[in-house]
């Protein structure tokens, strides 16, 4: 069973989401990654598979892009405020099961949602330490993400497999924005610090 569950909103940052999926598949092995559009076989009971995987995963990565928090339906209702929203259900299921949940911020400016902006059952997400995949240094950011997640998974591969595509020539030192968790957007803006990864 896949140990890493990718939770995402389909309308949000699709190209970066696909880059994350490919990079983690190369780093950890495709069999370790659950992504609903790739991992649910035809004819399977979608809801049952999704809930079971969210409950059983060792690690859920919640991919949050700039449109994740305020995505709305055609009637103007915020999707997260709907009790049957799949993203909300996935996160709530993983949290209830006691699984490790890691917010992964996509892009250079995306902020971790404040606790007050989230439904009660997933409010804890706003207090969790996150990882960021910066758009400005995407290859380095994807490698850093893979290394961080591999360290959380016992027995994860030490590096890309022999069939993995060659990586691009290294560019300038990557930057990764780190925040002290526990606050919201305003708190984060005040506590930003930049770490050079050499």
Coordinates of N, CA, C and O in Angstrom, one line a residue:
X1 N 0.8 -1.2 0.0 CA 0.0 0.0 0.0 C 0.9 1.2 0.0 O 1.9 1.3 0.7
X2 N 0.5 2.3 -0.8 CA 1.3 3.5 -0.8 C 1.4 4.1 0.6 O 0.4 4.2 1.3
X3 N 2.6 4.6 0.9 CA 2.7 5.3 2.2 C 2.5 6.8 2.2 O 2.3 7.4 3.2
X4 N 2.6 7.4 1.0 CA 2.5 8.8 0.9 C 1.2 9.2 0.1 O 1.1 8.7 -1.0
X5 N 0.4 10.0 0.7 CA -0.9 10.4 0.1 C -0.7 11.8 -0.3 O -0.4 12.7 0.5
X6 N -1.0 12.1 -1.6 CA -1.0 13.5 -2.1 C -2.4 14.0 -2.1 O -3.2 13.5 -2.9
X7 N -2.6 15.0 -1.3 CA -3.9 15.7 -1.2 C -3.8 17.0 -2.0 O -2.9 17.8 -1.7
X8 N -4.7 17.2 -2.9 CA -4.6 18.5 -3.7 C -6.0 18.9 -4.2 O -6.9 18.1 -4.2
X9 N -6.0 20.1 -4.6 CA -7.3 20.6 -5.3 C -7.0 20.7 -6.8 O -6.0 21.3 -7.2
X10 N -7.9 20.1 -7.6 CA -7.6 20.0 -9.0 C -7.4 21.3 -9.7 O -6.6 21.4 -10.7
X11 N -8.1 22.4 -9.2 CA -8.0 23.6 -9.9 C -6.7 24.4 -9.5 O -6.5 25.5 -10.0
X12 N -6.0 23.9 -8.6 CA -4.9 24.7 -8.0 C -3.5 24.3 -8.4 O -3.1 23.1 -8.2
X13 N -2.8 25.1 -9.1 CA -1.3 24.9 -9.4 C -1.1 23.5 -10.0 O -0.2 22.8 -9.6
X14 N -1.8 23.3 -11.1 CA -1.7 21.9 -11.7 C -0.3 21.6 -12.1 O 0.2 20.5 -11.9
X15 N 0.4 22.5 -12.8 CA 1.7 22.1 -13.3 C 2.7 21.9 -12.2 O 3.5 20.9 -12.3
X16 N 2.6 22.6 -11.1 CA 3.6 22.3 -10.0 C 3.2 21.0 -9.3 O 4.1 20.3 -8.8
X17 N 1.9 20.8 -9.2 CA 1.4 19.5 -8.6 C 2.0 18.3 -9.3 O 2.4 17.4 -8.7
X18 N 1.9 18.4 -10.7 CA 2.4 17.3 -11.5 C 3.9 17.1 -11.3 O 4.5 16.0 -11.3
X19 N 4.6 18.3 -11.2 CA 6.1 18.2 -11.0 C 6.4 17.5 -9.7 O 7.3 16.7 -9.6
X20 N 5.6 17.8 -8.6 CA 5.8 17.2 -7.3 C 5.6 15.7 -7.4 O 6.4 14.9 -6.9
X21 N 4.5 15.3 -8.1 CA 4.2 13.9 -8.2 C 5.3 13.1 -8.9 O 5.8 12.1 -8.5
X22 N 5.8 13.7 -10.0 CA 6.9 13.0 -10.8 C 8.2 12.9 -10.0 O 8.8 11.9 -9.9
X23 N 8.5 14.0 -9.3 CA 9.7 14.1 -8.5 C 9.7 13.1 -7.3 O 10.6 12.3 -7.1
X24 N 8.5 13.0 -6.6 CA 8.4 12.0 -5.5 C 8.4 10.6 -6.0 O 8.9 9.7 -5.3
X25 N 7.8 10.4 -7.2 CA 7.7 9.0 -7.7 C 9.1 8.6 -8.1 O 9.5 7.4 -7.8
X26 N 9.9 9.5 -8.6 CA 11.3 9.1 -8.9 C 12.2 8.9 -7.7 O 13.0 8.0 -7.6
X27 N 11.9 9.7 -6.7 CA 12.7 9.7 -5.4 C 12.4 8.5 -4.5 O 13.3 7.9 -4.0
X28 N 11.1 8.3 -4.4 CA 10.6 7.3 -3.4 C 10.1 6.0 -4.1 O 10.0 5.0 -3.4
X29 N 9.8 6.1 -5.4 CA 9.2 5.0 -6.1 C 7.7 5.2 -6.3 O 7.0 5.6 -5.3
X30 N 7.2 5.0 -7.5 CA 5.8 5.3 -7.8 C 4.9 4.5 -6.9 O 3.8 5.0 -6.6
X31 N 5.3 3.3 -6.5 CA 4.4 2.5 -5.7 C 4.2 3.0 -4.3 O 3.3 2.6 -3.6
X32 N 5.0 4.0 -3.9 CA 4.9 4.6 -2.6 C 3.9 5.8 -2.6 O 3.6 6.3 -1.5
X33 N 3.5 6.3 -3.7 CA 2.7 7.5 -3.8 C 1.3 7.2 -4.2 O 1.0 6.6 -5.2
X34 N 0.4 7.7 -3.4 CA -1.0 7.7 -3.8 C -1.5 9.0 -4.3 O -1.4 10.0 -3.6
X35 N -1.9 9.0 -5.6 CA -2.5 10.2 -6.2 C -3.8 9.8 -6.9 O -3.8 8.9 -7.7
X36 N -4.9 10.3 -6.5 CA -6.2 9.8 -6.9 C -6.4 9.5 -8.4 O -6.8 8.5 -8.8
X37 N -5.9 10.5 -9.2 CA -6.1 10.3 -10.6 C -5.2 9.3 -11.2 O -5.5 8.8 -12.3
X38 N -4.2 8.8 -10.5 CA -3.3 7.8 -11.0 C -3.4 6.5 -10.3 O -3.1 5.4 -10.9
X39 N -3.9 6.5 -9.1 CA -3.8 5.3 -8.2 C -5.1 4.5 -8.0 O -5.1 3.4 -7.5
X40 N -6.2 5.1 -8.4 CA -7.5 4.4 -8.2 C -7.9 3.7 -9.5 O -8.0 4.3 -10.6
X41 N -8.0 2.4 -9.5 CA -8.2 1.6 -10.7 C -9.6 1.8 -11.3 O -10.6 2.1 -10.5
X42 N -9.8 1.7 -12.6 CA -11.2 1.8 -13.1 C -12.2 0.8 -12.5 O -11.8 -0.3 -12.2
X43 N -13.3 1.3 -12.2 CA -14.4 0.5 -11.6 C -14.3 0.4 -10.1 O -15.2 -0.2 -9.5
X44 N -13.3 0.9 -9.5 CA -13.2 0.9 -8.0 C -14.1 1.9 -7.4 O -14.5 2.9 -8.0
X45 N -14.6 1.6 -6.2 CA -15.4 2.5 -5.4 C -14.6 3.7 -5.0 O -13.8 3.6 -4.0
X46 N -14.7 4.8 -5.7 CA -13.8 6.0 -5.5 C -13.8 6.4 -4.1 O -12.7 6.6 -3.5
X47 N -14.9 6.7 -3.5 CA -15.0 7.2 -2.1 C -14.3 6.2 -1.1 O -13.6 6.7 -0.2
X48 N -14.6 5.0 -1.2 CA -14.1 4.0 -0.3 C -12.5 3.9 -0.4 O -11.9 3.9 0.6
X49 N -12.0 3.9 -1.6 CA -10.6 3.8 -1.8 C -9.9 5.1 -1.2 O -8.9 5.0 -0.5
X50 N -10.5 6.2 -1.5 CA -9.9 7.5 -1.1 C -9.8 7.6 0.5 O -8.8 7.9 1.1
X51 N -10.9 7.3 1.1 CA -11.0 7.3 2.6 C -10.1 6.3 3.2 O -9.3 6.6 4.2
X52 N -10.1 5.1 2.7 CA -9.2 4.0 3.2 C -7.7 4.4 3.1 O -6.9 4.2 4.0
X53 N -7.3 5.0 2.0 CA -5.9 5.4 1.8 C -5.6 6.5 2.7 O -4.4 6.6 3.2
X54 N -6.5 7.5 2.8 CA -6.2 8.6 3.7 C -6.0 8.2 5.1 O -5.2 8.7 5.9
X55 N -6.8 7.2 5.6 CA -6.7 6.7 6.9 C -5.4 5.8 7.1 O -4.9 5.8 8.2
X56 N -5.0 5.1 6.1 CA -3.9 4.2 6.2 C -2.5 4.7 5.9 O -1.5 4.1 6.2
X57 N -2.4 5.9 5.3 CA -1.1 6.4 4.8 C -0.2 6.7 6.0 O -0.7 7.0 7.1
X58 N 1.0 6.7 5.8 CA 2.0 7.1 6.9 C 2.2 8.6 6.8 O 2.5 9.2 7.9
X59 N 2.0 9.2 5.7 CA 2.4 10.6 5.5 C 1.4 11.2 4.4 O 1.3 10.6 3.4
X60 N 0.7 12.2 4.8 CA -0.1 13.0 3.8 C 0.5 14.3 3.5 O 0.9 15.1 4.4
X61 N 0.8 14.5 2.2 CA 1.3 15.8 1.8 C 0.1 16.6 1.3 O -0.6 16.2 0.3
X62 N -0.2 17.7 1.9 CA -1.3 18.6 1.5 C -0.7 19.7 0.6 O 0.0 20.6 1.1
X63 N -0.9 19.6 -0.7 CA -0.3 20.5 -1.7 C -1.2 21.7 -1.7 O -2.3 21.7 -2.2
X64 N -0.6 22.9 -1.3 CA -1.4 24.1 -1.2 C -0.8 25.2 -2.1 O 0.4 25.6 -1.9
X65 N -1.5 25.5 -3.1 CA -1.1 26.6 -4.0 C -1.9 27.9 -3.7 O -2.7 27.9 -2.8
X66 N -1.7 28.9 -4.5 CA -2.4 30.2 -4.2 C -3.9 30.2 -4.3 O -4.5 31.0 -3.7
X67 N -4.4 29.2 -5.0 CA -5.9 29.1 -5.1 C -6.5 28.1 -4.2 O -7.8 27.9 -4.2
X68 N -5.7 27.4 -3.3 CA -6.3 26.3 -2.5 C -7.3 26.7 -1.5 O -8.4 26.1 -1.4
X69 N -7.0 27.8 -0.8 CA -7.9 28.2 0.4 C -9.2 28.8 0.0 O -10.2 28.5 0.6
X70 N -9.2 29.6 -1.1 CA -10.4 30.3 -1.4 C -11.1 29.8 -2.7 O -12.0 30.5 -3.2
X71 N -10.8 28.6 -3.1 CA -11.5 28.0 -4.3 C -13.0 27.9 -4.0 O -13.4 27.5 -2.9
X72 N -13.8 28.3 -5.0 CA -15.2 28.3 -4.8 C -16.0 27.6 -5.9 O -15.5 27.4 -7.0
X73 N -17.2 27.2 -5.5 CA -18.1 26.5 -6.5 C -18.8 27.6 -7.3 O -18.6 28.8 -7.1
X74 N -19.6 27.1 -8.3 CA -20.2 28.1 -9.2 C -21.2 29.0 -8.4 O -21.5 30.1 -8.9
X75 N -21.7 28.5 -7.3 CA -22.7 29.3 -6.5 C -22.0 30.2 -5.5 O -22.6 30.9 -4.7
X76 N -20.6 30.3 -5.6 CA -19.9 31.2 -4.8 C -19.5 30.7 -3.4 O -18.9 31.4 -2.6
X77 N -19.9 29.5 -3.0 CA -19.6 28.9 -1.7 C -18.2 28.4 -1.7 O -17.7 27.7 -2.7
X78 N -17.4 28.7 -0.7 CA -16.0 28.2 -0.6 C -16.0 26.7 -0.5 O -16.8 26.2 0.3
X79 N -15.2 26.0 -1.3 CA -15.3 24.6 -1.3 C -14.9 24.0 0.0 O -15.5 23.0 0.5
X80 N -14.0 24.5 0.8 CA -13.6 24.0 2.1 C -14.8 24.1 3.1 O -14.7 23.3 4.1
X81 N -15.7 24.9 2.8 CA -16.8 25.1 3.8 C -17.9 24.1 3.5 O -18.9 24.0 4.2
X82 N -17.8 23.3 2.5 CA -18.7 22.2 2.2 C -18.3 20.9 2.9 O -17.2 20.5 2.8
X83 N -19.3 20.4 3.6 CA -19.0 19.2 4.4 C -18.5 18.0 3.6 O -17.7 17.2 4.1
X84 N -18.9 17.9 2.3 CA -18.5 16.8 1.5 C -17.3 17.1 0.6 O -17.0 16.4 -0.3
X85 N -16.7 18.3 0.8 CA -15.5 18.6 0.0 C -14.4 17.5 0.2 O -14.0 17.2 1.3
X86 N -13.9 17.0 -0.9 CA -13.0 15.8 -0.8 C -11.7 16.2 -0.1 O -11.1 15.5 0.7
X87 N -11.1 17.4 -0.4 CA -9.9 17.8 0.2 C -10.1 17.9 1.7 O -9.2 17.4 2.5
X88 N -11.1 18.5 2.2 CA -11.5 18.6 3.6 C -11.6 17.2 4.2 O -11.0 16.9 5.3
X89 N -12.3 16.3 3.5 CA -12.5 14.9 4.1 C -11.1 14.2 4.1 O -10.9 13.4 5.1
X90 N -10.3 14.3 3.1 CA -9.0 13.6 3.1 C -8.2 14.0 4.3 O -7.6 13.2 5.1
X91 N -8.1 15.4 4.5 CA -7.2 15.9 5.6 C -7.8 15.5 7.0 O -7.1 15.0 7.9
X92 N -9.1 15.6 7.1 CA -9.7 15.3 8.4 C -9.6 13.8 8.7 O -9.3 13.4 9.9
X93 N -9.6 12.9 7.7 CA -9.5 11.5 7.9 C -8.0 11.2 8.4 O -7.8 10.4 9.3
X94 N -7.0 11.8 7.7 CA -5.7 11.5 8.1 C -5.4 12.1 9.5 O -4.7 11.4 10.3
X95 N -5.9 13.2 9.9 CA -5.6 13.8 11.2 C -6.3 12.9 12.3 O -5.7 12.7 13.3
X96 N -7.5 12.5 12.0 CA -8.2 11.6 13.0 C -7.4 10.3 13.2 O -7.4 9.7 14.3
X97 N -6.8 9.8 12.1 CA -6.1 8.5 12.2 C -4.7 8.7 12.9 O -4.0 7.7 13.2
X98 N -4.3 9.9 13.2 CA -3.0 10.2 13.8 C -1.9 10.1 12.8 O -0.7 10.0 13.3
X99 N -2.1 10.2 11.5 CA -1.1 10.2 10.5 C -0.3 11.5 10.5 O -0.9 12.5 10.8
X100 N 0.9 11.5 10.1 CA 1.7 12.7 9.9 C 1.1 13.5 8.7 O 1.0 12.9 7.6
X101 N 0.8 14.7 8.9 CA 0.3 15.5 7.8 C 1.2 16.7 7.6 O 1.6 17.4 8.6
X102 N 1.7 16.9 6.4 CA 2.7 17.9 6.1 C 2.1 18.9 5.0 O 1.9 18.5 3.9
X103 N 1.9 20.1 5.4 CA 1.5 21.1 4.3 C 2.7 21.4 3.4 O 3.8 21.6 3.9
X104 N 2.5 21.3 2.1 CA 3.5 21.6 1.2 C 3.0 22.8 0.3 O 2.1 22.7 -0.4
X105 N 3.7 23.9 0.6 CA 3.3 25.2 -0.1 C 3.9 25.3 -1.5 O 5.2 25.2 -1.6
X106 N 3.1 25.5 -2.5 CA 3.6 25.5 -3.9 C 3.8 27.0 -4.3 O 2.8 27.7 -4.3
X107 N 5.0 27.3 -4.7 CA 5.3 28.7 -5.1 C 6.0 29.5 -4.1 O 6.1 29.1 -2.9
X108 N 6.4 30.6 -4.5 CA 7.3 31.5 -3.6 C 6.5 32.3 -2.6 O 7.0 32.7 -1.5
X109 N 5.2 32.6 -2.9 CA 4.4 33.5 -2.1 C 3.3 32.9 -1.3 O 2.6 33.5 -0.5
X110 N 3.0 31.6 -1.6 CA 1.8 31.0 -0.9 C 2.1 30.9 0.6 O 3.1 30.5 1.0
X111 N 1.1 31.2 1.3 CA 1.1 31.2 2.8 C 0.4 30.1 3.4 O -0.6 29.6 2.8
X112 N 0.8 29.6 4.5 CA 0.0 28.6 5.3 C -1.3 29.2 5.8 O -1.2 30.3 6.4
X113 N -2.4 28.6 5.5 CA -3.7 29.2 6.0 C -3.6 29.3 7.5 O -3.1 28.5 8.3
X114 N -4.3 30.4 8.0 CA -4.4 30.6 9.5 C -5.4 29.6 10.0 O -6.4 29.2 9.3
X115 N -5.3 29.2 11.2 CA -6.2 28.3 11.9 C -7.6 28.8 11.8 O -8.6 28.0 11.5
X116 N -7.8 30.1 11.9 CA -9.2 30.7 11.8 C -9.8 30.6 10.5 O -11.0 30.8 10.3
X117 N -9.0 30.4 9.4 CA -9.5 30.3 8.1 C -10.0 28.9 7.7 O -10.5 28.7 6.6
X118 N -9.7 27.9 8.5 CA -10.0 26.5 8.2 C -11.2 26.0 9.0 O -11.4 26.4 10.1
X119 N -11.9 25.0 8.4 CA -13.0 24.3 9.1 C -12.4 23.7 10.4 O -11.2 23.3 10.4
X120 N -13.2 23.6 11.4 CA -12.7 23.1 12.7 C -12.0 21.8 12.7 O -11.0 21.6 13.3
X121 N -12.5 20.8 11.9 CA -11.9 19.5 11.9 C -10.6 19.4 11.2 O -9.8 18.4 11.4
X122 N -10.2 20.5 10.4 CA -8.9 20.5 9.9 C -8.1 21.7 10.3 O -7.0 22.0 9.7
X123 N -8.5 22.4 11.3 CA -7.9 23.6 11.8 C -6.4 23.3 12.2 O -5.5 24.2 12.1
X124 N -6.1 22.1 12.7 CA -4.8 21.8 13.1 C -3.8 22.0 11.9 O -2.6 22.2 12.2
X125 N -4.2 21.9 10.7 CA -3.3 22.0 9.6 C -2.6 23.4 9.6 O -1.4 23.5 9.3
X126 N -3.3 24.4 10.2 CA -2.7 25.7 10.2 C -1.6 25.9 11.3 O -1.0 26.9 11.4
X127 N -1.4 24.8 12.1 CA -0.4 24.9 13.2 C 0.8 24.0 12.8 O 1.7 23.9 13.6
X128 N 0.7 23.3 11.7 CA 1.8 22.3 11.4 C 2.9 22.9 10.6 O 2.7 23.8 9.8
X129 N 4.1 22.5 10.9 CA 5.3 22.9 10.2 C 5.2 22.4 8.7 O 4.8 21.3 8.4
X130 N 5.5 23.3 7.8 CA 5.3 23.0 6.4 C 6.7 22.9 5.7 O 7.7 23.3 6.2
X131 N 6.6 22.5 4.4 CA 7.7 22.5 3.5 C 7.2 23.4 2.3 O 6.0 23.5 2.1
X132 N 8.2 24.0 1.6 CA 7.9 24.8 0.5 C 8.6 24.3 -0.8 O 9.8 24.0 -0.7
X133 N 7.9 24.3 -1.9 CA 8.5 24.1 -3.2 C 8.5 25.4 -3.9 O 7.5 25.9 -4.5
X134 N 9.7 26.1 -4.0 CA 9.7 27.5 -4.6 C 9.8 27.4 -6.1 O 10.5 26.6 -6.7
X135 N 9.0 28.2 -6.7 CA 8.9 28.2 -8.2 C 10.2 28.7 -8.8 O 10.6 28.3 -9.8
X136 N 10.9 29.6 -8.1 CA 12.1 30.3 -8.6 C 13.2 29.3 -8.7 O 14.1 29.4 -9.6
X137 N 13.3 28.2 -7.9 CA 14.4 27.2 -7.9 C 13.7 25.9 -7.8 O 14.0 25.1 -6.9
X138 N 12.9 25.6 -8.8 CA 12.1 24.4 -8.8 C 12.8 23.1 -8.7 O 12.5 22.2 -7.8
X139 N 13.9 22.8 -9.5 CA 14.6 21.5 -9.4 C 15.2 21.3 -8.0 O 15.1 20.2 -7.4
X140 N 15.8 22.4 -7.4 CA 16.4 22.2 -6.1 C 15.3 22.1 -5.1 O 15.5 21.3 -4.1
X141 N 14.2 22.8 -5.2 CA 13.1 22.6 -4.3 C 12.5 21.3 -4.3 O 12.1 20.7 -3.2
X142 N 12.4 20.7 -5.4 CA 11.8 19.3 -5.5 C 12.7 18.3 -4.9 O 12.3 17.3 -4.3
X143 N 14.0 18.5 -5.1 CA 15.0 17.6 -4.5 C 15.0 17.7 -3.0 O 15.0 16.7 -2.3
X144 N 14.9 18.9 -2.5 CA 14.8 19.1 -1.1 C 13.5 18.5 -0.5 O 13.6 17.9 0.6
X145 N 12.4 18.6 -1.2 CA 11.2 18.0 -0.7 C 11.3 16.5 -0.6 O 10.9 15.9 0.4
X146 N 11.9 15.9 -1.7 CA 12.1 14.5 -1.7 C 13.0 14.0 -0.5 O 12.7 13.0 0.1
X147 N 14.0 14.7 -0.3 CA 14.9 14.4 0.8 C 14.2 14.5 2.2 O 14.4 13.6 3.0
X148 N 13.5 15.6 2.4 CA 12.8 15.8 3.6 C 11.8 14.7 3.9 O 11.6 14.1 5.0
X149 N 11.0 14.3 2.9 CA 10.0 13.3 3.0 C 10.6 11.9 3.2 O 10.1 11.1 4.0
X150 N 11.7 11.6 2.5 CA 12.4 10.3 2.6 C 12.8 10.1 4.0 O 12.8 9.0 4.6
X151 N 13.3 11.2 4.7 CA 13.8 11.1 6.0 C 12.7 10.8 7.0 O 12.9 10.3 8.1
X152 N 11.4 11.0 6.6 CA 10.3 10.7 7.5 C 9.7 9.3 7.3 O 8.9 8.8 8.0
X153 N 10.3 8.6 6.3 CA 9.8 7.3 5.9 C 10.8 6.2 6.1 O 11.8 6.2 5.4
X154 N 10.7 5.4 7.1 CA 11.7 4.3 7.4 C 11.9 3.5 6.1 O 10.9 3.0 5.5
X155 N 13.1 3.2 5.7 CA 13.4 2.4 4.6 C 13.2 3.0 3.3 O 13.3 2.3 2.2
X156 N 13.0 4.3 3.2 CA 12.8 5.0 1.9 C 14.1 4.9 1.2 O 15.2 4.9 1.7
X157 N 14.1 4.9 -0.2 CA 15.2 4.9 -1.0 C 16.2 6.0 -0.7 O 15.8 7.1 -0.4
X158 N 17.5 5.7 -0.8 CA 18.5 6.7 -0.5 C 18.6 7.8 -1.5 O 19.0 8.9 -1.3
X159 N 18.1 7.5 -2.7 CA 18.2 8.5 -3.8 C 17.4 8.0 -5.0 O 16.8 6.9 -4.9
X160 N 17.4 8.7 -6.1 CA 16.7 8.3 -7.3 C 17.2 6.9 -7.8 O 18.4 6.6 -7.7
X161 N 16.3 6.1 -8.3 CA 16.6 4.8 -8.8 C 17.5 4.9 -10.1 O 17.7 6.0 -10.6
X162 N 18.0 3.8 -10.5 CA 18.9 3.8 -11.7 C 18.3 4.2 -13.0 O 18.9 4.7 -13.9
X163 N 16.9 4.1 -13.0 CA 16.2 4.5 -14.3 C 15.7 5.9 -14.2 O 15.1 6.4 -15.2
X164 N 16.0 6.6 -13.2 CA 15.5 8.0 -13.1 C 16.2 8.9 -14.1 O 17.4 8.7 -14.4
X165 N 15.5 9.9 -14.6 CA 16.1 10.8 -15.6 C 17.2 11.6 -15.0 O 17.1 11.9 -13.8
X166 N 18.2 12.0 -15.7 CA 19.3 12.8 -15.2 C 18.7 14.1 -14.8 O 17.8 14.7 -15.4
X167 N 19.3 14.7 -13.7 CA 18.9 16.0 -13.3 C 19.6 17.1 -14.0 O 20.7 16.9 -14.6
X168 N 19.0 18.3 -14.0 CA 19.7 19.4 -14.7 C 20.9 19.9 -13.9 O 21.1 19.5 -12.8
X169 N 21.7 20.6 -14.6 CA 22.9 21.2 -14.0 C 22.5 22.1 -12.8 O 21.5 22.8 -13.0
X170 N 23.2 22.0 -11.7 CA 22.8 22.8 -10.6 C 22.9 24.3 -10.9 O 23.8 24.7 -11.6
X171 N 21.9 25.1 -10.4 CA 21.9 26.5 -10.6 C 22.4 27.2 -9.4 O 23.2 26.6 -8.6
X172 N 22.0 28.4 -9.2 CA 22.5 29.1 -8.0 C 21.9 28.5 -6.7 O 20.9 27.8 -6.8
X173 N 22.5 28.8 -5.6 CA 21.9 28.2 -4.3 C 20.5 28.5 -4.2 O 20.0 29.5 -4.5
X174 N 19.7 27.4 -3.8 CA 18.3 27.5 -3.6 C 17.9 28.2 -2.3 O 18.7 28.2 -1.4
X175 N 16.8 28.8 -2.3 CA 16.3 29.4 -1.1 C 15.0 28.7 -0.7 O 14.2 28.3 -1.5
X176 N 14.9 28.6 0.6 CA 13.7 27.9 1.2 C 13.2 28.8 2.3 O 14.0 29.1 3.2
X177 N 11.9 29.2 2.2 CA 11.4 30.0 3.3 C 10.9 29.1 4.4 O 10.1 28.2 4.2
X178 N 11.4 29.4 5.6 CA 10.9 28.6 6.8 C 10.2 29.5 7.7 O 10.5 30.6 7.9
X179 N 9.1 28.9 8.3 CA 8.3 29.7 9.3 C 8.3 28.9 10.6 O 8.3 27.7 10.6
X180 N 8.2 29.7 11.6 CA 7.9 29.1 12.9 C 6.4 28.8 13.0 O 5.6 29.7 12.8
X181 N 6.0 27.5 13.1 CA 4.6 27.2 13.0 C 3.9 27.6 14.3 O 4.5 27.8 15.3
X182 N 2.6 27.8 14.2 CA 1.8 28.1 15.4 C 1.0 29.3 15.2 O 0.1 29.6 15.9
X183 N 1.2 30.1 14.1 CA 0.5 31.3 13.9 C -0.2 31.2 12.5 O -0.3 30.2 11.9
X184 N -0.6 32.4 12.0 CA -1.2 32.4 10.7 C -0.4 33.3 9.8 O 0.7 33.4 9.9
X185 N -1.1 33.8 8.8 CA -0.5 34.5 7.7 C 0.3 35.7 8.3 O 1.5 35.9 7.9
X186 N -0.3 36.5 9.1 CA 0.4 37.7 9.6 C 1.6 37.3 10.5 O 2.6 37.9 10.4
X187 N 1.4 36.3 11.3 CA 2.5 35.8 12.1 C 3.6 35.4 11.3 O 4.8 35.7 11.6
X188 N 3.3 34.6 10.2 CA 4.4 34.1 9.3 C 5.1 35.3 8.7 O 6.4 35.2 8.6
X189 N 4.4 36.3 8.2 CA 5.1 37.4 7.5 C 6.1 38.1 8.4 O 7.1 38.5 7.9
X190 N 5.8 38.1 9.7 CA 6.7 38.7 10.6 C 7.9 37.8 11.0 O 8.9 38.3 11.5
X191 N 7.8 36.5 10.8 CA 8.8 35.6 11.3 C 9.5 34.9 10.2 O 10.2 33.9 10.4
X192 N 9.4 35.4 8.9 CA 10.1 34.8 7.8 C 11.6 34.8 8.0 O 12.2 35.7 8.6
X193 N 12.3 33.7 7.6 CA 13.7 33.8 7.5 C 14.1 32.9 6.3 O 13.4 32.1 5.9
X194 N 15.2 33.3 5.7 CA 15.7 32.6 4.5 C 16.9 31.7 4.8 O 17.8 32.2 5.4
X195 N 16.8 30.5 4.3 CA 17.9 29.6 4.5 C 18.6 29.3 3.2 O 17.9 28.9 2.2
X196 N 19.9 29.5 3.0 CA 20.6 29.1 1.8 C 21.0 27.7 1.9 O 21.6 27.2 2.8
X197 N 20.6 26.9 0.8 CA 20.9 25.5 0.8 C 22.1 25.3 -0.2 O 21.9 25.6 -1.4
X198 N 23.2 24.9 0.3 CA 24.4 24.8 -0.6 C 24.6 23.3 -0.9 O 24.1 22.4 -0.2

